[in-house]
Amino acid sequence: MKTSVLAVAVWGKTAPSHSITAVMITDDQQTIVTGSQEGQICLWDLSSDLKISSKEILFGHTASVTCLAKARE
């Protein structure tokens, strides 16, 4: 079962830890996917003018995400 939470910046002067250990971009080049040392996977929207905004944070891994891959259709 997939559990996701909308990524929203609600912190003060210090952002929560998301030490990126893996990066992938989708074929349509509109979404960046990052994996973190803390076990999170984050999805980011990438606009045509290269602005990045948070989309979702996926939780559930108990270890670092060190590799990302896409499934074939």
Short mmCIF file of N, CA and C in Angstrom, two decimals:
data_model
loop_
_atom_site.label_atom_id
_atom_site.label_comp_id
_atom_site.label_asym_id
_atom_site.label_seq_id
_atom_site.Cartn_x
_atom_site.Cartn_y
_atom_site.Cartn_z
N MET A 1 0.83 -1.17 0.00
CA MET A 1 0.00 0.00 0.00
C MET A 1 0.88 1.24 0.00
N LYS A 2 0.61 2.16 -0.90
CA LYS A 2 1.40 3.38 -1.03
C LYS A 2 0.86 4.44 -0.08
N THR A 3 1.75 4.99 0.72
CA THR A 3 1.39 6.08 1.61
C THR A 3 2.17 7.30 1.17
N SER A 4 1.47 8.39 0.92
CA SER A 4 2.17 9.61 0.52
C SER A 4 1.62 10.80 1.28
N VAL A 5 2.47 11.79 1.43
CA VAL A 5 2.11 13.02 2.12
C VAL A 5 2.55 14.17 1.24
N LEU A 6 1.69 15.15 1.04
CA LEU A 6 2.04 16.32 0.25
C LEU A 6 3.20 17.03 0.92
N ALA A 7 4.24 17.34 0.16
CA ALA A 7 5.41 18.01 0.70
C ALA A 7 5.13 19.50 0.84
N VAL A 8 5.15 19.99 2.06
CA VAL A 8 4.89 21.40 2.33
C VAL A 8 5.98 21.91 3.27
N ALA A 9 6.54 23.06 2.97
CA ALA A 9 7.57 23.63 3.83
C ALA A 9 6.90 24.28 5.03
N VAL A 10 7.02 23.67 6.20
CA VAL A 10 6.40 24.20 7.42
C VAL A 10 7.44 24.39 8.53
N TRP A 11 8.69 24.48 8.17
CA TRP A 11 9.73 24.63 9.17
C TRP A 11 10.16 26.08 9.28
N GLY A 12 10.96 26.34 10.27
CA GLY A 12 11.46 27.69 10.50
C GLY A 12 12.75 27.94 9.77
N LYS A 13 13.80 28.24 10.51
CA LYS A 13 15.09 28.58 9.91
C LYS A 13 15.84 27.36 9.38
N THR A 14 15.52 26.17 9.88
CA THR A 14 16.23 24.96 9.47
C THR A 14 15.26 23.96 8.86
N ALA A 15 15.55 23.53 7.64
CA ALA A 15 14.71 22.53 6.97
C ALA A 15 14.93 21.15 7.59
N PRO A 16 13.94 20.26 7.51
CA PRO A 16 14.14 18.91 8.01
C PRO A 16 15.19 18.18 7.17
N SER A 17 15.78 17.18 7.75
CA SER A 17 16.85 16.45 7.08
C SER A 17 16.31 15.66 5.89
N HIS A 18 16.92 15.80 4.75
CA HIS A 18 16.65 15.00 3.56
C HIS A 18 17.96 14.94 2.79
N SER A 19 18.86 14.09 3.28
CA SER A 19 20.18 13.95 2.68
C SER A 19 20.06 13.11 1.42
N ILE A 20 20.10 13.74 0.26
CA ILE A 20 19.85 13.06 -1.00
C ILE A 20 20.98 12.08 -1.31
N THR A 21 20.58 10.84 -1.60
CA THR A 21 21.53 9.78 -1.93
C THR A 21 21.30 9.21 -3.33
N ALA A 22 20.17 9.56 -3.95
CA ALA A 22 19.86 9.08 -5.30
C ALA A 22 18.95 10.08 -5.99
N VAL A 23 19.14 10.26 -7.31
CA VAL A 23 18.33 11.20 -8.09
C VAL A 23 17.94 10.54 -9.40
N MET A 24 16.70 10.78 -9.82
CA MET A 24 16.22 10.28 -11.11
C MET A 24 15.26 11.33 -11.68
N ILE A 25 15.24 11.46 -13.00
CA ILE A 25 14.28 12.35 -13.66
C ILE A 25 13.42 11.49 -14.58
N THR A 26 12.14 11.81 -14.66
CA THR A 26 11.23 11.01 -15.49
C THR A 26 11.47 11.31 -16.97
N ASP A 27 10.98 10.40 -17.83
CA ASP A 27 11.19 10.54 -19.28
C ASP A 27 10.60 11.84 -19.83
N ASP A 28 9.50 12.30 -19.27
CA ASP A 28 8.89 13.55 -19.75
C ASP A 28 9.60 14.79 -19.19
N GLN A 29 10.58 14.59 -18.34
CA GLN A 29 11.40 15.64 -17.74
C GLN A 29 10.57 16.66 -16.97
N GLN A 30 9.47 16.21 -16.36
CA GLN A 30 8.62 17.09 -15.57
C GLN A 30 8.66 16.75 -14.09
N THR A 31 9.25 15.61 -13.74
CA THR A 31 9.31 15.20 -12.34
C THR A 31 10.72 14.72 -12.00
N ILE A 32 11.24 15.22 -10.90
CA ILE A 32 12.51 14.74 -10.35
C ILE A 32 12.16 13.88 -9.14
N VAL A 33 12.83 12.75 -8.99
CA VAL A 33 12.63 11.86 -7.86
C VAL A 33 13.95 11.80 -7.09
N THR A 34 13.88 12.02 -5.78
CA THR A 34 15.09 11.91 -4.95
C THR A 34 14.87 10.88 -3.86
N GLY A 35 15.91 10.12 -3.57
CA GLY A 35 15.91 9.21 -2.44
C GLY A 35 16.84 9.78 -1.39
N SER A 36 16.55 9.49 -0.13
CA SER A 36 17.35 10.11 0.93
C SER A 36 17.96 9.07 1.88
N GLN A 37 18.96 9.53 2.59
CA GLN A 37 19.61 8.72 3.61
C GLN A 37 18.63 8.37 4.73
N GLU A 38 17.60 9.22 4.92
CA GLU A 38 16.61 9.00 5.97
C GLU A 38 15.51 8.03 5.56
N GLY A 39 15.55 7.50 4.33
CA GLY A 39 14.57 6.51 3.88
C GLY A 39 13.34 7.11 3.21
N GLN A 40 13.40 8.37 2.84
CA GLN A 40 12.28 9.02 2.16
C GLN A 40 12.51 9.05 0.65
N ILE A 41 11.42 9.04 -0.11
CA ILE A 41 11.46 9.31 -1.54
C ILE A 41 10.63 10.55 -1.77
N CYS A 42 11.21 11.54 -2.42
CA CYS A 42 10.49 12.80 -2.67
C CYS A 42 10.29 12.98 -4.16
N LEU A 43 9.11 13.48 -4.52
CA LEU A 43 8.78 13.81 -5.90
C LEU A 43 8.73 15.32 -6.01
N TRP A 44 9.35 15.85 -7.06
CA TRP A 44 9.45 17.29 -7.26
C TRP A 44 8.97 17.62 -8.67
N ASP A 45 8.14 18.66 -8.82
CA ASP A 45 7.73 19.14 -10.13
C ASP A 45 8.84 20.01 -10.70
N LEU A 46 9.13 19.83 -11.99
CA LEU A 46 10.13 20.64 -12.68
C LEU A 46 9.44 21.37 -13.82
N SER A 47 9.40 22.70 -13.75
CA SER A 47 8.71 23.48 -14.77
C SER A 47 9.62 23.68 -15.98
N SER A 48 9.04 24.17 -17.07
CA SER A 48 9.81 24.39 -18.30
C SER A 48 10.88 25.46 -18.12
N ASP A 49 10.71 26.35 -17.14
CA ASP A 49 11.74 27.36 -16.86
C ASP A 49 12.67 26.91 -15.73
N LEU A 50 12.68 25.59 -15.47
CA LEU A 50 13.59 24.92 -14.52
C LEU A 50 13.37 25.32 -13.07
N LYS A 51 12.16 25.68 -12.70
CA LYS A 51 11.83 25.93 -11.30
C LYS A 51 11.35 24.62 -10.69
N ILE A 52 11.83 24.32 -9.50
CA ILE A 52 11.50 23.06 -8.82
C ILE A 52 10.58 23.36 -7.65
N SER A 53 9.50 22.58 -7.54
CA SER A 53 8.59 22.71 -6.39
C SER A 53 8.24 21.33 -5.86
N SER A 54 8.04 21.24 -4.56
CA SER A 54 7.76 19.96 -3.93
C SER A 54 6.39 19.44 -4.34
N LYS A 55 6.29 18.11 -4.45
CA LYS A 55 5.05 17.48 -4.87
C LYS A 55 4.57 16.49 -3.80
N GLU A 56 5.37 15.48 -3.50
CA GLU A 56 5.01 14.45 -2.51
C GLU A 56 6.25 13.94 -1.81
N ILE A 57 6.06 13.47 -0.58
CA ILE A 57 7.08 12.74 0.16
C ILE A 57 6.51 11.37 0.46
N LEU A 58 7.22 10.33 0.08
CA LEU A 58 6.79 8.95 0.32
C LEU A 58 7.60 8.38 1.48
N PHE A 59 6.90 7.85 2.47
CA PHE A 59 7.53 7.27 3.66
C PHE A 59 7.37 5.76 3.65
N GLY A 60 8.16 5.07 4.42
CA GLY A 60 7.97 3.64 4.59
C GLY A 60 9.26 2.83 4.56
N HIS A 61 10.31 3.36 3.96
CA HIS A 61 11.57 2.63 3.95
C HIS A 61 12.21 2.71 5.33
N THR A 62 12.81 1.63 5.75
CA THR A 62 13.48 1.60 7.05
C THR A 62 14.99 1.77 6.92
N ALA A 63 15.46 1.89 5.69
CA ALA A 63 16.89 2.09 5.45
C ALA A 63 17.06 3.19 4.41
N SER A 64 18.28 3.60 4.18
CA SER A 64 18.57 4.63 3.18
C SER A 64 18.13 4.18 1.80
N VAL A 65 17.65 5.14 1.00
CA VAL A 65 17.33 4.88 -0.40
C VAL A 65 18.57 5.24 -1.20
N THR A 66 19.27 4.24 -1.69
CA THR A 66 20.54 4.47 -2.36
C THR A 66 20.47 4.28 -3.88
N CYS A 67 19.31 3.85 -4.38
CA CYS A 67 19.16 3.61 -5.81
C CYS A 67 17.70 3.82 -6.19
N LEU A 68 17.48 4.41 -7.35
CA LEU A 68 16.13 4.59 -7.88
C LEU A 68 16.10 4.03 -9.30
N ALA A 69 15.00 3.42 -9.67
CA ALA A 69 14.85 2.88 -11.03
C ALA A 69 13.39 2.96 -11.42
N LYS A 70 13.13 3.07 -12.70
CA LYS A 70 11.75 3.10 -13.17
C LYS A 70 11.37 1.74 -13.74
N ALA A 71 10.11 1.41 -13.62
CA ALA A 71 9.62 0.15 -14.17
C ALA A 71 9.24 0.35 -15.63
N ARG A 72 9.40 -0.68 -16.40
CA ARG A 72 8.96 -0.62 -17.79
C ARG A 72 7.48 -0.90 -17.87
N GLU A 73 6.84 -0.40 -18.92
CA GLU A 73 5.43 -0.65 -19.10
C GLU A 73 5.18 -2.09 -19.50
#
